[in-house]
Structures are given as structure tokens and as C-alpha cells.
Amino acid sequence: MRRAEWAEGDGGRGRHVHGVGGAERCAGLVRGGTGVRGVRPVRGSAVAARKHRRPAAAILAVVLSLLGATPTHAAPAPDGAKVQWLDRTTVAWPKGLGDPGRPHHLVHDGGRFTLTRQPGGLTEAQRAKYPNLAAGYDAYRVGARASEERTALRGALTAASDDGTTTGVQIAGILDDLYARPAAGARLGPVFRDGRPTLSVWAPTARTVALELDGGAVPMHRDAATGVWSATGPRSWTGKSYRYAVTVWVPALRKTVTNHVTDPYSTALTTDSARSVVTDLGDPALAPTGWRTLRKPKAVPLRDARIQELHVRDFSVADRTSRHPGQYLAFTDTSSEGIRHLRQLAASGTSYVHLLPVFDFATVPERRADRATPPCDLGSFPADSEQQQECVGRTAARDGYNWGYDPLHYTVPEGSYATDPEGPRRTREFRQMVQGLAGAGLRTVMDVVYNHTAASGQDDKSVLDRIVPGYYHRLLDDGTVATSTCCANTAPEHAMMGKLVVDSVVTWAKQYKVDGFRFDLMGHHPKANILAVRKALDALTPAKDGVDGKAVILYGEGWNFGEVANDARFVQATQKNMAGTGIATFSDRARDAVRGGGPFDADPRAQGFGSGLFTDPNGAPVNGSPAEQRARLLHDQDLIKVGLTGNLADFRFTDSTGHEVRGADVDYNGSPAGYAAAPGDALAYVDAHDNETLYDALAYKLPRTTSPADRARMQVVAMATAALSRGPALAQAGTDLLRSKSLDRNSYDSGDWFNAIHWDCRDGQGNGFGRGLPQAADNGAKWPYARPLLADPSLRPGCGPRDAASAAYRDLLRIRTTEPAFDRGAVSFPLSGTGETPGVITMRMGDLVIVFNAAPDAQAQRVPALRGTGWVLHPVQGAGADAVVKSASYDRGSGTFTVPGRTVAVFRQAFGAP
């Protein structure tokens, strides 16, 4: 997510680089070593703040004037919310807060509960459940019955001691203890039985909840055991808009207010998410023709998945052959350039399209008439001008573009991609999109963002927190909402937030036939929550649910940072912890080694294996001396070898220093490079929507004199390190076509001008390079490097290099997805060690030998162990589109493979060959 890419190792050293989603889209968090170097709001909540948030005084005025809020009593304002009510018997009280020798109480509307200090503090079980409280908190026993506690939780609550200390109380633990078990099986949102809808919402702390339906109000019944409020109505409710009127104590305001809120479990919405709509997703009217009998392409196991990451609007908004630019229905335009290219990729082995957020998000006006467009002739400005980004920025908050990592409703399709955002039409069109992708030979993955919301508190873009204040979001020790992800962090460790994650994913899988989920900032989820998602999906069967849940793939960002880092609050779903689960995490190790440096380098010219380090130096001081470059390149090759194995921790080989090591012994910025237990545990990639595209990174790093043809060849070499790995691999859509975003490293809100994919180079729009300097906010410091590059016409490739790169990449995909050796062959690197050639990696995998030659000149790789055996260039490459690779050769007498410069050649053993 491009808020603040975090790419961390197991040691918690924030490298903040992950490049495929993370924290940067919301907040440019930059972390070095073990400390935060800076926090700069960039997107997500920052965007929401610019568009929607009001000063606290204004919020209070609106609440008082519009909602008729009145205080229950004149309670004194406490100092934060530092006490945590953990369960029916225990309050955790910070050591040093107040005089422990004076009586302590929980003060509520009906009186107070006496607290009795417990010798020894929290129990062993409580410390295990709340490791962040184990050392710094005392335990106090609550003198109250469960019924009294339930009543107290529906009003004002303050922790106080007789020495005058007062503070607020965090209540998530006690709510889970009282309600979670009975509420676990509750069916929330609209549920239909015999055509009659029941609407249910979990609001255990609410005083009353009313259903505002079609202009009227309907009382709702509260179930005391679950905390769920429900109302059942006639069939005529179907299709009507509704909200909940939740009367609840809001600690931040010290008031009881009535919040008019949409349903967190909405299945449909009106335009701009103003109201929920009573909708049965099983209604045949919402199913496009052929939906019930839709046949998907054969499921590909995660370890073999080849994934294209794609934004709905990027895909088609600039495609002049699309009848539905920027919409779900663009995927049904079977003759468009975009669909034709996806079909080519699918025929070559791409198995999934990963869609950037398509759930309901907060930052785009859903009605086209309400959107703004840049008021400039953007094409008239010079290639290195500041004017394009300045003009795009004027309307960025009101245009039709955003990546969408600012969730509003988790289980409704985004309305801005529909032909009509009003009501359930978006449901039908989303399903048509899934059908269109299936028709192109591709399965569908959704990018899901359950780790934060667009806003919290009384913000008008806050849903969860206005229903159960203080529950759904993760609170810090002082009671403030954690924002390490950029925005208001949710708390999936709380039972009902965890349930929402599971229920939402299951709905997408069952009702929309989604084939996979990519979890944004998955490391901010408990491992147990992600495993619960896996278990729930595995229970879905074609006979019972219409889908095979076991075939649904799961992967996510396992970065380790923020208030949850190093398992501070729970066992996280991080790279290290998810090994062996069959749920993959993005691997930053080989990515950095291939590209060179990191996405947050001050000088973007740092080179790597795929960008000419040592073998084709660019002369930038950041790369060091030739000796330093050579040593770093050889270490990068070790990192890439580990990546090619699937990032296996236990894989053994000889490293560049001559030592026999395991993958886990190879250093990645102080953390183990190898962390996977099996090839499906780590997902390989060299670029994604975050950070510069691969083409743009190479534009910074390759020598300026590198020809367009050679740039294209280096692009393929870089992509091959992921495409030919043993585990799953992801590529950003358009990368095989040398896609550029004009050097924009954080294009989440940069509009169509910088983001659109230009599928056909013959349309005169190029590959996106040279469309002006990128947005100043995230790229201004690099403008001195960017300006001369953008002004150089030789860096804008023509059709020849683009077509050649795409064809060569597709040949490699075809080899990867058809050769059994990638699943069954033993992997080795026969030339590893102190004598390895800088810039060349030779890998043997079963009956294949693959030579990655990133050097500019032809390289001969002699493998003595293969002398006398027969090897030939793989027939796919032999008959393929790349004329250069066809000159690759093998000498049987010496066991030597000779491969042209900037080329990946795959050789297959020719048994019985002379």
C-alpha cells in the first residue's frame, strides 16, 4: 500500500521499503535501525484528513447541534485512558499511576466498583494474552457481578484512586470476555430467511439502537448475551436504504450521543456510502448470466502462482479500445488492448490478477459528475516540467483516482468503478469483472486492508468507532488510537474485529467467487486471525457453498513494525512467523538485491545485480569503489540465490565467501535472508505498485548511455529472478511493457496522468516516461536526479524494446509454468563460491540449467560436473521471439554454457544427445 513501505527482517530493524504495500501510502513512515527517523503524512488517513476531518471543536458543534447530544452527568475529564479492563475479574493499572496505597475504583453512572490489588500482579495466562502489560502493570480485582459490569459499560466509565488520580478505561478486553463467545456465531448485517430480512449489529455498549429505514425508525431488540441488536422486517424492506441510530457514550466527547451510522456488515450502499441498502447477495437479479455455472481456470497452487498486480482504473482508463474505461466492466471488453494483453499473459502462465482495493473506500467521489479533472493541457508541458504534477495536485482530492487503501466498508464493492454507484448494481458489475477475468484465463485476487480504517472517532468517515467506541481500533497505553500503519489501526486481536475479518473474506469468496486475498500489512494481524481466515475458507465446498475454499490462495505483507513489532501484543503474521503455514509473505530480500539499494535511499542511483552494479557502473559515488561494488554484488547474488529457492531457511549452498551456509545464515541488513519452510511461504517480486516501477528504478540506476534495447534486456533479467523462482511470484501490470510512472515513487494519488497503463505503444502515449516531474511531496528530493532523465528522449523506449521485453518475459513464464523441474527438481548453484563470476548466477534445477547473465558482455560458465552430458537451449526460447538468446550455446566437451550479455538462458538436458 503506498503509505510507507515497510520491509523488515525478523529482528525488527525497520527498513521501511517493502515496495508492495505497507505503510507508505498513508504516511511516509521512514525507519532506520531501530528508531523512527521521521513521520510524514502522505495518504490514506492523511487524504481523509484533508478531505473530511474537522477540528475537534467543529466536530463537537456538529454532534451537539445535529445529533442532540446531551451529557449523562458532568463527569470530570480523565487523563487519557491508561487503565485497561481485561476481563470480568481484572483491571490492569499502570505502575506509578497514583498512590497504590490508596483505594482504587471504577466509577460508572450507577456508582463505583471497588478494586482490590492482587499480589503478584497479572496471572500467567493474562501475561501471555497481554504481553505488553506483563511488566508495567499491577492487577486489581473488580468487585462486581457480570450483570453490573454489562450495565456499567453502557455509560461513562472512569478509573480513579482516592489520591485524586483519574483516567479513562480501555474496555476491549472486558467486552470480549463478556460477549465474544456467544457473539462469535452471530450473523451480522442483512440476513434473509424465506425472503424476510433481519438486520443485526453488534453494539454491546449502546444504550439504544434504532433502525432508520426508508425515512422511518424501527426499534431494535438487544440480545443481552451477545450484545447484538436486531430487527426483522417484511420482504418490502428489500432494496430500501437504512442506517443505525446508535445512542452511545463517547469517551472522547464525554457525552452520550446518537450516531447515525451505516452498517459495518453492509452488502450494498447508496452513492458515496451515505446509507446501507437492504440487499440479499443471493438474489438471482444480481447474478449476471452464467454466474451460477461460472467455470474458472484451473486452480494453481500458491507455490506456482504467477500473479499480475493491477489497479482497476490503471487497467483501462487510457485504453482507447475499451468501452468502459476505468470501470469493472472494462474487464468484459473482450477486444480491448488490455484484455488482449492479459490473455497473452494467461496463455504464457500468468494465473491470477491481483486487484488493488476494490472494496468500498473513502477518497473518491463515486458519482462521475462530482469529480474534478486537472484544468490543464498536461500533454503540452515539457517532459521534465513541474507543471504536470502541480496541475494534477490541484484536483487530486476530488478526482476519480486513488489506490483505495482507506477502507470505509469492507464487504461492498467500491462504487466509483461501477456504471451506477447507487445500490447493488456494483455487485452485479463486480461479478461481471470476475467473469471477464475468468474468460481471459485468469483467477481473481483481492487486495484487502483490514489493518486500518480511513478514520476513527466521530469523524464522518468513521463507521466502527461510532458504533462501539474504543473497541475496534488498537489503543496505545494512553488510550489514543495507534496509527503506525498510517491511519487508524484496527485491532484484529479483539474478537469481534477478528470475526469481521473472517466473515468479510468468506463473503467475498462465496458471493463474489474471489480466488485469493492479499493482506495489506498482514504483520499487524495476529497469526491466529489469519489462520482463522484460512480455516474458514477451507470449510467452503463446491457442493455447499459453490466454491472450493481450499483452492483460495492467501498471501500478505509480513512486515514487522509499529506498536505490535516483535510480537509485543500477540504472535504476529510476519515473515518469520508465517513460515510453514502455506500463507505466503512478500520477500524483500532478493528484490533489493536485484534492484539495488532500497526504495528510500536519498540517492536513487545505488545499483544492484539487475541494474549494473560493478559490471556496468554508473559512476555514482553512492556505489563505492570497484572492490566494494564487487563484494556487494556477490553478496547480492547470494541473496538472489536464496530467493530463487523460495527463500528457504534451510537451503544449503556455498556463499560468495566460500563458506557452506543455510539460507537463514545469509545476512539481510542484520536479519536472516532465508525464512521460509517451504517454497510457498515467500512471494518473490521486483516491483509492485509501491515505489518506482522497475523501469523507473533502472532509469535512475543504469548508466545514462544504456540503449533502449539494453534497458529492455535488463528489465527481463530483473523480472526473471522472480518469475523463475520456486515459490509464487508477482509482477506489477505493465512491467513487461517497460511501464513507467515518470519516476513517481508514491503514485497513490497522482491521478490517471501518471498511473494509467498504455498497453499499445502505437497510440503515441509511450510507456509513461517523460510525463513531467513526479509529485513533489514524495519525490521532490529526487528531482535533481529525475529532471535530466525525464528530459532525455533516449530513455523513452519505442515499440521495439517494449514488444521484445514482453515477448521474452512471456517465454520465461511459459518455461516456469510448464517444466516439472520447478516443482520436483533439486536446486543447486554449481559455481557458487569465491570463484563465482560477478554479475552471473548459474542455477541447476533437475534437468534444467538456468544462467542469469546481468553483465553487459557474453559470459562462459564452465560446470565441470556436467562435462560429457548433453544440454540444449530450451525449445521455448529456441523458437521464441528473442533472437539474442538463440545464440546461447553449450559445449559438451568442457561442460561450458555461454550466454549473451543481459540475457537469461534456460537449457534443458538432452538425454542421449551426441
C-alpha angles and dihedrals in degrees: 000000000000102000098101116334109225118197108175137169126222092272093068094244100150110227091169094204111106095137097200103074130308131122104329102083088066105032124002093234110184118195131180130179105340099320136076111251097189146341119216120174109233115154148346104034089019089056091045090050092054092047106034117009123102131195114275092251091054092049090051091049091051092047093050097043101038104028098038093230118185129181118249089215138341096269118181115250107256124217102259119297105287101149118080123207102211106178144334093295107030142064120185109219120190114247110247094027104121129331110311089205093063124078117272126208145178105230116206138167093273098044131284143301118228116233121213119201113239118220111236094025123236118012121251090256092050092049090051091051095043106030091164089063098044099097108026104044138075121215123236126188116231114228100212143097120249091248090054091048092052090053093046092052091061093067144031115325128189134171112222141169127202091251089072098263113144131175138159123261129239107220108183094104096051092044090055092046093050102037115011100085097051092037094051092088097041116124106224131194121022113348120178127208119177088343095305117117127222116195117204134179131180108234109145095164096049119112092208137354124199128186111234102204127175094331097319137085127241122191116238127216120234120219105214095206098051103026088231120142116207143179128186122205144175127278088264090075089072111109095016122125120242147173135186121247101212117189105200143150110258110201094198090059096034085226141106107240138176109235119197102212140171120239115274086211094050117156095190137012142198120244115306090007093279093144140005120245125221099243135164108211088202092063108123089219089070094052117091118224110289095014097123093051097037111150115209127205111269113287114256117211114247093246089063100035117131108196134195113206110214141174114217094228096041088055099064115001092098096033105111090193094059120099092200108040114192095005140105090250091063085083089063093056094103095185098048121116091241096053091044090055092048089051090053091052092047091051088053095051110280104140108179140035111212109207119208111233113325097163118101109291134182111233110067125071102239097210111075092217089062095056128096128219127207108276095223142083092248094184092060096067125090119267092251097041126131091213099083095058092042092053094044089050092057092068101025094110092052105033128099095259136094133123088237104230091143105089122207103164116012101203106042125082116251111265100214090072093054126089086234120019094195113106128328101335088101087062092057093045093048088055090049088054091054088049091049092052091048089052089054089054097259137119122219129247123186124213104223126194110197094145096083144005131228090252144350138205118032095335112134088237092055117100110159098043093051090058101044106012114212097010114085096046128069111250126206122227092276094050098255119132114262113240103180091126089057097262139041103319116224121219110231086172086075109086100236094045088049089049091051090055093051095043092048095050091048090051092053091048096047103034101032101028093233110177102203146006131220111202115217111223090355090175088074088063123079112252086234091060094053091046088051088055089051092049093049092050092047089058092061114100133185092238096050104027107017093245138074102237093190089066093057110106125219130198137147152158109298097188117153114218147105129043091331096051120136092013091295094156104016140342101291130219091244132145094267097041097047094055110121096019098098088239110114130222126204112260116218095182103087091029092066093041092054098043097036130236116005136292092256099051113135089222109047093197096085105128133216140180094294096041104052106272108176094340095065107012120196094207096242113146090225089076095060130213123335090257091051091047092051093050093047092047092053090050089049087054089055090053091049092050090055088049093051090057091056092268092287116186094208100044109124126212142137111270128215091272092057097254125129106240142166122237088254090057094060110098122237107181092313097320132091113274093208116057105145125107093198135012092261094061099077128048117213124216140149098197141011137162092295121078125004117330114254091256091052093047090052090047088061095042110036117080111273090240093061108123122237090248092054092045088055091050092050088050090057093046090053094047091047093064088067100031093054096044121115096240131057118302134200131201128187111247111263096021091113086056092052092255115196133189092197090265094304108155096187109032097160091123102017095110132227093304093071100026110042117112114232103208097179114054088195092071091081095244096104123207096307096269117130098025091132136285112315124250112306096221095068103016107033094102089058096048093100088060094039101048099069091043095052090048092054109094091198089071092062103086122215128223095280098064092040094051092044094051093049094048093048091048092050090052090055091048090052091052093047095050098043104040114090090206091079089065102032110019122103112244124227140157103217097187098046118128139064093322097054116131112250109242096020130092120188115196129183119202115174108296093352132086116194122193118196106196110185093165118103094238134059114274131205115214113193115199106187093193090063097050110131095021124109124246131169135186108270110268092234090061092037090059095030135108099261109092092184097061090052088073090063110115145184128217110209095195095060100022090239126156115199117197129181120245119280091013139123112211126188118203125194124206112255104209112210093009115149 
